[in-house]
CSV table of C-alpha atoms and ligand atoms in Angstrom, one decimal:
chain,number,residue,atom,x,y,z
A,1,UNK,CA,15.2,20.1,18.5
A,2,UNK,CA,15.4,23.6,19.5
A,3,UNK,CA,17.9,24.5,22.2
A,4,UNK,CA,15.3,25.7,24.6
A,5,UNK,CA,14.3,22.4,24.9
A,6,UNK,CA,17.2,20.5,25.4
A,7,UNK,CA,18.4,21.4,29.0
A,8,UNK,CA,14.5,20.4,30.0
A,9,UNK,CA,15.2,16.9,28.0
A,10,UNK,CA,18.8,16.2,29.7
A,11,UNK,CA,17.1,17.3,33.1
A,12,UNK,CA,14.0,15.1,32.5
A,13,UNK,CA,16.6,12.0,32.0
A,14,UNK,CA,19.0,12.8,34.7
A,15,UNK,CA,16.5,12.9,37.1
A,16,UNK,CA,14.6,9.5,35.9
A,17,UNK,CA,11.1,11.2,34.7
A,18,UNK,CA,11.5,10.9,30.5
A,19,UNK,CA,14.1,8.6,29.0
A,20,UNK,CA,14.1,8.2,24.6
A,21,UNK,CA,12.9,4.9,23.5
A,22,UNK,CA,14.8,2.2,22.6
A,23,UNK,CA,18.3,4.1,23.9
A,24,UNK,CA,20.3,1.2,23.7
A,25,UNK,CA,19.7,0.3,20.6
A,26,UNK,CA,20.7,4.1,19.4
A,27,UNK,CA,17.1,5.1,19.7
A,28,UNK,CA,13.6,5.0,18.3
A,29,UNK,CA,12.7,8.2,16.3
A,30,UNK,CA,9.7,9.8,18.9
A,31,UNK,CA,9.2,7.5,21.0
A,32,UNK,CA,9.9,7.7,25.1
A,33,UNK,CA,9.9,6.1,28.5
A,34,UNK,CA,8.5,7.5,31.1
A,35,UNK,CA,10.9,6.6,34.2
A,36,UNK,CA,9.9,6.0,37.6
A,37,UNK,CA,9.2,9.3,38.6
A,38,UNK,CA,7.6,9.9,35.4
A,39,UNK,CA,5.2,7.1,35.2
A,40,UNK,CA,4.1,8.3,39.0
A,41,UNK,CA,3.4,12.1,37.9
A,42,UNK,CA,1.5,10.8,34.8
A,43,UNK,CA,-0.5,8.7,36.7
A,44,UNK,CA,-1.2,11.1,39.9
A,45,UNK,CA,-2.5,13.2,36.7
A,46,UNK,CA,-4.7,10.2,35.1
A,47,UNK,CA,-6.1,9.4,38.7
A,48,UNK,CA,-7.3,13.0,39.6
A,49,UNK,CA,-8.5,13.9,36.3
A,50,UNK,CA,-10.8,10.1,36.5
A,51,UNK,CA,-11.9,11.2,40.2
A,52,UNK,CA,-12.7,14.5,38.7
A,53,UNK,CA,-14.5,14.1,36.3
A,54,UNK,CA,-15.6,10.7,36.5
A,55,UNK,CA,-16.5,10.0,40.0
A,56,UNK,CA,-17.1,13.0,41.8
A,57,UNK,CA,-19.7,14.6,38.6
A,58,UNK,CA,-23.0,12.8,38.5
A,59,UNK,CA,-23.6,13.5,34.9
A,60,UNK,CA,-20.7,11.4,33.5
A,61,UNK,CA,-19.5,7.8,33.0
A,62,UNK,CA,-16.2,6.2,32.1
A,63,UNK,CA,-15.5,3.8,29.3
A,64,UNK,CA,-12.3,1.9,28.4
A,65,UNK,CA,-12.6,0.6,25.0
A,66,UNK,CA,-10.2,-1.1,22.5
A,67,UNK,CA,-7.3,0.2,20.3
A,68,UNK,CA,-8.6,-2.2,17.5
A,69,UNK,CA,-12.0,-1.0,16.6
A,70,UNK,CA,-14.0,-2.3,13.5
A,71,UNK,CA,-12.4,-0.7,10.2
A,72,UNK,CA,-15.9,0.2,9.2
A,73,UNK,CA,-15.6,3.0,12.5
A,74,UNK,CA,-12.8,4.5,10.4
A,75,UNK,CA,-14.3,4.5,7.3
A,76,UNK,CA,-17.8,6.1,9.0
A,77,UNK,CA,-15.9,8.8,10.9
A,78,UNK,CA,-13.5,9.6,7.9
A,79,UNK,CA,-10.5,9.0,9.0
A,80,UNK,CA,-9.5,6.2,6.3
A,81,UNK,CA,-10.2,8.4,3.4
A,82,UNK,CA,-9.6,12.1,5.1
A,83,UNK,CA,-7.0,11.8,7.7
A,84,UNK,CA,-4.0,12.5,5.7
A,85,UNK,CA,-0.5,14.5,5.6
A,86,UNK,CA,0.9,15.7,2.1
A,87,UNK,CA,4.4,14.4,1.9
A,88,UNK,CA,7.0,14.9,-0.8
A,89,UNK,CA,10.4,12.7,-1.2
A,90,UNK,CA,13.3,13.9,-2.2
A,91,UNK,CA,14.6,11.8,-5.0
A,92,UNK,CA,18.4,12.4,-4.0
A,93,UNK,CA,18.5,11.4,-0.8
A,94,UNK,CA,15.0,10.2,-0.2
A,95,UNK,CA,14.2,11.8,2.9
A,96,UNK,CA,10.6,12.5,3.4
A,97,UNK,CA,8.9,15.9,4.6
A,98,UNK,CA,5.6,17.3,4.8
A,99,UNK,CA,4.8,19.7,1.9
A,100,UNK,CA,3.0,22.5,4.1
A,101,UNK,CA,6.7,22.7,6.3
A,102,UNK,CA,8.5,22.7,3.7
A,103,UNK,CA,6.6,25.5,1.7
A,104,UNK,CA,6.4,27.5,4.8
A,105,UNK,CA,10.2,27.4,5.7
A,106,UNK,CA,11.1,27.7,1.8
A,107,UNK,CA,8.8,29.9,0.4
A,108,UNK,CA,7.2,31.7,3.9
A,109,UNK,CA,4.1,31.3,2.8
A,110,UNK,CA,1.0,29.4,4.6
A,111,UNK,CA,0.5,25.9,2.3
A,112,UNK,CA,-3.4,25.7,4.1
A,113,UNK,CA,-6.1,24.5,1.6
A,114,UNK,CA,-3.5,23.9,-1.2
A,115,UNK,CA,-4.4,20.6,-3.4
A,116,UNK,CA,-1.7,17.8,-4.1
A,117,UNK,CA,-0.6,19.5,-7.1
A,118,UNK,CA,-0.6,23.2,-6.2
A,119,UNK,CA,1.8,22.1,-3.8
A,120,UNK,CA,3.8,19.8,-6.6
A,121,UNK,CA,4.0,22.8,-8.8
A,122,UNK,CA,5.0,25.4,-5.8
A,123,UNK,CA,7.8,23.5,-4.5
A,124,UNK,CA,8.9,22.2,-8.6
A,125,UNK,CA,8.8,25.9,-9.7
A,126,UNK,CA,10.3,27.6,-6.8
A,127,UNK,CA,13.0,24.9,-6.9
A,128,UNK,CA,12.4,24.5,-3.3
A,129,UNK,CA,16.0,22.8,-1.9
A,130,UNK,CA,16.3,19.7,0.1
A,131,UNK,CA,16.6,20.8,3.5
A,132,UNK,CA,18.9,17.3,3.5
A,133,UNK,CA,20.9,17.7,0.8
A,134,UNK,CA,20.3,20.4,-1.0
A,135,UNK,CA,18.8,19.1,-4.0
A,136,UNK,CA,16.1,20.2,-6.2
A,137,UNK,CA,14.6,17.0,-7.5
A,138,UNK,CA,11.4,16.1,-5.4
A,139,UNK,CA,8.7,13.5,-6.3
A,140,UNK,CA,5.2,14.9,-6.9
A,141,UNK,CA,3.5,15.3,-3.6
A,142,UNK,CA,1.2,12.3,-2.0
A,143,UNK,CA,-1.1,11.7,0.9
A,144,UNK,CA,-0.5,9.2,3.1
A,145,UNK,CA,-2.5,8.2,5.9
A,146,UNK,CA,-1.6,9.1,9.4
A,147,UNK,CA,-3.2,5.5,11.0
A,148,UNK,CA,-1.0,2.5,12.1
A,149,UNK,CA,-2.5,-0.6,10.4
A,150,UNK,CA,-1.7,-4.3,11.8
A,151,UNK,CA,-3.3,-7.4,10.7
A,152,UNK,CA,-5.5,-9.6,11.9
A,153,UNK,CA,-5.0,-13.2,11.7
A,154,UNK,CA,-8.5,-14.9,12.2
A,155,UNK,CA,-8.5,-16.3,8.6
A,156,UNK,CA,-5.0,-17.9,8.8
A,157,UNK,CA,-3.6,-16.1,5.5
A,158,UNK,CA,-2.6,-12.5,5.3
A,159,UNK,CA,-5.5,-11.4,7.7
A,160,UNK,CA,-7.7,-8.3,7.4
A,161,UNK,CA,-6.5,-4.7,8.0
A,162,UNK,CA,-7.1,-3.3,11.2
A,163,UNK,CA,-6.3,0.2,12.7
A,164,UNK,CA,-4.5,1.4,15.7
A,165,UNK,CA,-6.7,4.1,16.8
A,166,UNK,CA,-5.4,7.6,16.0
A,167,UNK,CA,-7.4,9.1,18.7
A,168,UNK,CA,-10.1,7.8,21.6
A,169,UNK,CA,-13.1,9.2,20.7
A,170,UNK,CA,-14.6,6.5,18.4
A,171,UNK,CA,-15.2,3.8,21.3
A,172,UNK,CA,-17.0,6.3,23.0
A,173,UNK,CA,-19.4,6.6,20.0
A,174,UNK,CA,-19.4,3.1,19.3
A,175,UNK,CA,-20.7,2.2,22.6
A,176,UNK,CA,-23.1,5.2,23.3
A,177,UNK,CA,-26.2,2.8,23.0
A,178,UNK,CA,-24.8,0.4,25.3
A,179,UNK,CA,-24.0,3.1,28.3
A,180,UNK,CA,-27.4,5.2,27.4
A,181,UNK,CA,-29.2,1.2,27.7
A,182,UNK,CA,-27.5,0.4,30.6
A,183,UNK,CA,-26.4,3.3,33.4
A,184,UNK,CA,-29.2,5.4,33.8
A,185,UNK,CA,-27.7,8.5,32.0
A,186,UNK,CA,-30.0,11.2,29.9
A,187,UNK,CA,-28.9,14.0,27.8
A,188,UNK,CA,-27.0,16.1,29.0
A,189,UNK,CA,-23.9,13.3,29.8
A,190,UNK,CA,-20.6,12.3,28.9
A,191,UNK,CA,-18.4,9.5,28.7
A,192,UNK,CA,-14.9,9.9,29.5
A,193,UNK,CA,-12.0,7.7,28.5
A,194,UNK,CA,-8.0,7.8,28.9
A,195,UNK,CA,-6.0,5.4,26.3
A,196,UNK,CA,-3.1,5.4,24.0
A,197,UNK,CA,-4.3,6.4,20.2
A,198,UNK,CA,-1.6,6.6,17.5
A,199,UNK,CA,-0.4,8.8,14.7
A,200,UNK,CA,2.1,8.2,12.5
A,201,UNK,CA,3.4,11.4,11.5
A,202,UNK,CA,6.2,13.1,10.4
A,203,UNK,CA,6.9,14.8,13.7
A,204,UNK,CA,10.0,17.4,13.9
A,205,UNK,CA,11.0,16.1,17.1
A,206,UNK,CA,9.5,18.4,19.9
A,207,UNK,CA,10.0,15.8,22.7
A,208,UNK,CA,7.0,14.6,24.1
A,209,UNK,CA,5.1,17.6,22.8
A,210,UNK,CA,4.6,16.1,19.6
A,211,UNK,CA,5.0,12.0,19.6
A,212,UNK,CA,3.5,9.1,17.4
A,213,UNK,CA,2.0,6.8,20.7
A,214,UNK,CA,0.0,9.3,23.3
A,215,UNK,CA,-2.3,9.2,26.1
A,216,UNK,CA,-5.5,11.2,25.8
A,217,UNK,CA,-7.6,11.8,28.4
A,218,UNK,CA,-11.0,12.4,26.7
A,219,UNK,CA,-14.5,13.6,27.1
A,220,UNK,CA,-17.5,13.4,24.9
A,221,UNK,CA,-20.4,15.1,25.7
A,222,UNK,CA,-23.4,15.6,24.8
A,223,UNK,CA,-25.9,17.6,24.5
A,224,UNK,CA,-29.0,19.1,22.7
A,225,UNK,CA,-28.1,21.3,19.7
A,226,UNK,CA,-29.9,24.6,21.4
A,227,UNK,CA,-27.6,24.1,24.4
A,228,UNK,CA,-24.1,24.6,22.7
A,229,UNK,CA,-23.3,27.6,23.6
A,230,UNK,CA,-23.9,27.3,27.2
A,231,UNK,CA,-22.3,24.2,27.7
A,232,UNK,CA,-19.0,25.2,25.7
A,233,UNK,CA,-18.8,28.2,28.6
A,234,UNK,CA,-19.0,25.5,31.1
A,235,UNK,CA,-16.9,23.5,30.0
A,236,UNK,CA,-14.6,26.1,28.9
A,237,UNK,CA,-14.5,27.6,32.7
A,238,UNK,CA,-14.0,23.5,33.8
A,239,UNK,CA,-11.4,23.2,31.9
A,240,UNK,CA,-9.6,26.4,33.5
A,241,UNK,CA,-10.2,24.7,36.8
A,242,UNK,CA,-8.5,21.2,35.7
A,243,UNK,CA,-5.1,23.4,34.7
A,244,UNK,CA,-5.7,25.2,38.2
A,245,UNK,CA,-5.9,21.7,39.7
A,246,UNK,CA,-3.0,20.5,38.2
A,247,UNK,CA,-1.1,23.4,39.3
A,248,UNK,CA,-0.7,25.3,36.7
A,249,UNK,CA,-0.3,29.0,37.3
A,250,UNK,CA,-3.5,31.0,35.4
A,251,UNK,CA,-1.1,33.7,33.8
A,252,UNK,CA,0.3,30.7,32.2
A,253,UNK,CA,-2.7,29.6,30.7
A,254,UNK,CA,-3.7,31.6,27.5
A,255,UNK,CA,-6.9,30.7,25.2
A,256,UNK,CA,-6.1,30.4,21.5
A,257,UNK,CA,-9.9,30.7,19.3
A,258,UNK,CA,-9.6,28.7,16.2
A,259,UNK,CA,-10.1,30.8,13.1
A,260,UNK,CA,-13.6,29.9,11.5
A,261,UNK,CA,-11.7,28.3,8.0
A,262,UNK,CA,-9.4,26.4,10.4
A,263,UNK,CA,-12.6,24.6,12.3
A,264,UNK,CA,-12.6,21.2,11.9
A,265,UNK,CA,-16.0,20.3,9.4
A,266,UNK,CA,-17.6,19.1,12.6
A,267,UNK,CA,-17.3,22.0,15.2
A,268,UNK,CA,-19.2,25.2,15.9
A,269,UNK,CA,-16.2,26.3,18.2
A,270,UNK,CA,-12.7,25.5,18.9
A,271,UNK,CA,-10.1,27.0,21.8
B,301,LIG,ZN1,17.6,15.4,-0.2
């Protein structure tokens, strides 16, 4: 944790907002309470983003689905087969990292677009060090997937895989034919959702910057192709409002553009 953060973590405990998880049991890597003060400033948040954008706007509709949904969601949005970290162990003392940090710390250079065993032969070749231990005797590097799975236990045995959801936006799709059949809604709309969605990640511990169990509050929206543009302005300029609302001061508030390579293989734009 860097030491910037820690008097905000110690004061966020004192004064009953963000406890760790599972303290008295010596603690549950990246996971938190939110104490009573906490748990009211998250949901004054939840509440005014819902009557923002939910009940005061006329062109969208709220949704709470489930956490489980079908695996076949997961294997139609790619998430079972794409949504993966590159980890290598350390055969000494069998820590685990992600390859792309530990190339970037070792070797300073940026590990994006890299296959399994480009990485492998960086890190073998460079004898990259065990930030641990010190030793130079990794495994090869593997993917592993970031979603929780649980079973199911409708057929008695083992049960079937299921997913935690590793982020909201799939009930919103799933049920798009049900809200479009029955609220009277035509394009352009959204459907908004808050939940818990679930990653399990290697996290380096930035507090709840970075955790495996968040709350996103999310919109989908949507449009006709020709639009885009347009509507990513709006929304753009709504979401300056929302930090504004919040009270967040606007020389605070900085826009980062995603680099073209670095857009995800379904976006035109990303800030
Ligand atoms: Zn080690």
């Amino acid at each position: 944790m860097k030491d910037t953060l820690k008097p905000i973590v110690a004061l966020c405990k004192r004064r009953g907002f963000i406890y760790p998880g599972s303290e008295i049991y010596g603690g549950f890597a990246n996971t938190y309470s939110f104490g009573p003060y906490g748990a009211q400033l998250k949901k004054n948040i939840k509440d005014l983003w819902w009557k923002t954008f939910v009940e005061k706007r006329r062109d969208l509709v709220g949704l709470d689905g489930p956490i489980l949904l079908h695996p076949k969601a997961w294997k139609a949005s790619g998430h079972l087969d794409g949504f993966n970290d590159a980890l290598i162990d350390c055969k000494a003392c069998k820590a685990r990292f992600r390859c792309d940090h530990l190339i970037e710390d070792a070797l300073k250079q940026n590990a994006d677009g890299l296959t399994l065993s480009q990485m492998t032969d960086l890190i073998h070749k460079n004898k990259v060090k065990c930030p641990k231990c010190g030793a130079q005797d990794f495994t090869e590097a593997r993917h592993f997937n970031l979603m929780f799975h649980t079973h199911m236990s409708k057929t008695g045995a083992d049960g079937d895989v299921a997913y935690l959801r590793p982020e909201t936006a799939q009930a919103i799709f799933l049920d798009y034919k049900n809200v479009v059949d029955t609220v009277r809604v035509k394009v352009p709309f959204g459907i908004a959702q808050i939940g818990k969605a679930f990653r399990n990640e290697i996290t380096p511990g930035n507090f709840v910057f970075r955790v495996i169990e968040f709350e996103q509050m999310e919109i989908e929206y949507f449009i006709r192709e020709k639009d885009w543009e347009s509507s990513f302005t709006e929304w753009l300029a709504s979401m300056h409002d929302w930090c504004k609302l919040i009270g967040l001061k606007s020389s605070h508030v900085h826009e980062k553009e995603h680099p073209k390579e670095q857009l995800s293989h379904y976006s035109k734009r990303t800030v």
